PDB file of C-alpha atoms in Angstrom:
ATOM      1  CA  MET W   1     -19.388  28.625   8.576  1.00 70.00           C
ATOM      2  CA  LYS W   2     -20.164  26.088  11.284  1.00 75.00           C
ATOM      3  CA  LEU W   3     -23.353  24.997   9.498  1.00 88.00           C
ATOM      4  CA  LYS W   4     -21.443  24.403   6.254  1.00 89.00           C
ATOM      5  CA  LEU W   5     -18.883  22.255   8.108  1.00 90.00           C
ATOM      6  CA  LEU W   6     -21.645  20.148   9.655  1.00 92.00           C
ATOM      7  CA  THR W   7     -23.319  19.795   6.252  1.00 93.00           C
ATOM      8  CA  ASN W   8     -20.044  18.642   4.696  1.00 94.00           C
ATOM      9  CA  ILE W   9     -19.500  16.102   7.473  1.00 94.00           C
ATOM     10  CA  GLN W  10     -23.062  14.771   7.071  1.00 94.00           C
ATOM     11  CA  GLU W  11     -22.658  14.493   3.286  1.00 94.00           C
ATOM     12  CA  ALA W  12     -19.340  12.658   3.658  1.00 94.00           C
ATOM     13  CA  TYR W  13     -20.885  10.262   6.180  1.00 94.00           C
ATOM     14  CA  ASP W  14     -23.895   9.611   3.945  1.00 93.00           C
ATOM     15  CA  GLU W  15     -21.678   8.893   0.950  1.00 93.00           C
ATOM     16  CA  LEU W  16     -19.468   6.501   2.909  1.00 92.00           C
ATOM     17  CA  ARG W  17     -22.439   4.789   4.539  1.00 91.00           C
ATOM     18  CA  TYR W  18     -24.912   4.515   1.678  1.00 91.00           C
ATOM     19  CA  LYS W  19     -23.160   5.087  -1.666  1.00 91.00           C
ATOM     20  CA  THR W  20     -19.835   3.300  -1.251  1.00 90.00           C
ATOM     21  CA  SER W  21     -19.601  -0.398  -2.033  1.00 90.00           C
ATOM     22  CA  TRP W  22     -17.334  -2.106   0.473  1.00 89.00           C
ATOM     23  CA  PRO W  23     -15.602  -5.427  -0.300  1.00 93.00           C
ATOM     24  CA  SER W  24     -16.737  -8.586   1.412  1.00 95.00           C
ATOM     25  CA  LYS W  25     -14.520 -10.244   4.000  1.00 96.00           C
ATOM     26  CA  ALA W  26     -13.453 -12.912   1.485  1.00 97.00           C
ATOM     27  CA  GLN W  27     -12.493 -10.274  -1.099  1.00 97.00           C
ATOM     28  CA  LEU W  28     -10.588  -8.319   1.536  1.00 97.00           C
ATOM     29  CA  VAL W  29      -8.638 -11.394   2.690  1.00 97.00           C
ATOM     30  CA  LYS W  30      -7.842 -12.356  -0.908  1.00 98.00           C
ATOM     31  CA  SER W  31      -6.594  -8.848  -1.681  1.00 97.00           C
ATOM     32  CA  ALA W  32      -4.509  -8.739   1.501  1.00 97.00           C
ATOM     33  CA  ILE W  33      -2.858 -12.064   0.621  1.00 98.00           C
ATOM     34  CA  ILE W  34      -2.063 -10.817  -2.890  1.00 98.00           C
ATOM     35  CA  VAL W  35      -0.499  -7.645  -1.450  1.00 98.00           C
ATOM     36  CA  MET W  36       1.603  -9.663   1.027  1.00 98.00           C
ATOM     37  CA  ILE W  37       2.856 -12.013  -1.703  1.00 98.00           C
ATOM     38  CA  ALA W  38       3.654  -9.107  -4.035  1.00 98.00           C
ATOM     39  CA  SER W  39       5.486  -7.304  -1.202  1.00 98.00           C
ATOM     40  CA  ALA W  40       7.557 -10.403  -0.453  1.00 98.00           C
ATOM     41  CA  ILE W  41       8.467 -10.826  -4.135  1.00 98.00           C
ATOM     42  CA  ILE W  42       9.487  -7.173  -4.443  1.00 98.00           C
ATOM     43  CA  ALA W  43      11.526  -7.438  -1.229  1.00 98.00           C
ATOM     44  CA  LEU W  44      13.332 -10.492  -2.620  1.00 98.00           C
ATOM     45  CA  ILE W  45      14.063  -8.688  -5.886  1.00 98.00           C
ATOM     46  CA  ILE W  46      15.498  -5.720  -3.979  1.00 98.00           C
ATOM     47  CA  LEU W  47      17.570  -8.084  -1.804  1.00 98.00           C
ATOM     48  CA  VAL W  48      19.041  -9.798  -4.873  1.00 98.00           C
ATOM     49  CA  MET W  49      19.799  -6.462  -6.533  1.00 98.00           C
ATOM     50  CA  ASP W  50      21.447  -5.210  -3.342  1.00 98.00           C
ATOM     51  CA  GLN W  51      23.600  -8.334  -3.090  1.00 98.00           C
ATOM     52  CA  VAL W  52      24.677  -8.051  -6.727  1.00 98.00           C
ATOM     53  CA  VAL W  53      25.657  -4.400  -6.319  1.00 98.00           C
ATOM     54  CA  ASP W  54      27.429  -5.155  -3.022  1.00 97.00           C
ATOM     55  CA  ARG W  55      29.507  -7.947  -4.546  1.00 98.00           C
ATOM     56  CA  PHE W  56      30.282  -5.827  -7.606  1.00 97.00           C
ATOM     57  CA  MET W  57      31.445  -2.941  -5.427  1.00 97.00           C
ATOM     58  CA  HIS W  58      33.608  -5.261  -3.297  1.00 97.00           C
ATOM     59  CA  PHE W  59      35.155  -6.646  -6.499  1.00 96.00           C
ATOM     60  CA  LEU W  60      35.704  -3.161  -7.872  1.00 96.00           C
ATOM     61  CA  TYR W  61      37.367  -1.884  -4.679  1.00 95.00           C
ATOM     62  CA  SER W  62      39.601  -4.954  -4.445  1.00 94.00           C
ATOM     63  CA  LEU W  63      41.291  -4.091  -7.749  1.00 88.00           C
TER      64      LEU W  63
END
C-alpha cells in the first residue's frame, strides 16, 4: 500500500516536471491581464443589471 502511494507520487511528480508544458512569463502575464479585464467587464455588467432591477423594484413598490 505504502509502496503504491510512493509510486503514484513519483509518477505525478515526473509528469508535472517533465511532460507538462508550462507557459512562459510573458504568456502568463498576458493571460492574467485578459482575465482581469474580463472580470472587470463582467462585474460592470452585473452592476448595471443590479441597478436596473433595483430601480425597477423601487418604481414597482412606489405604485
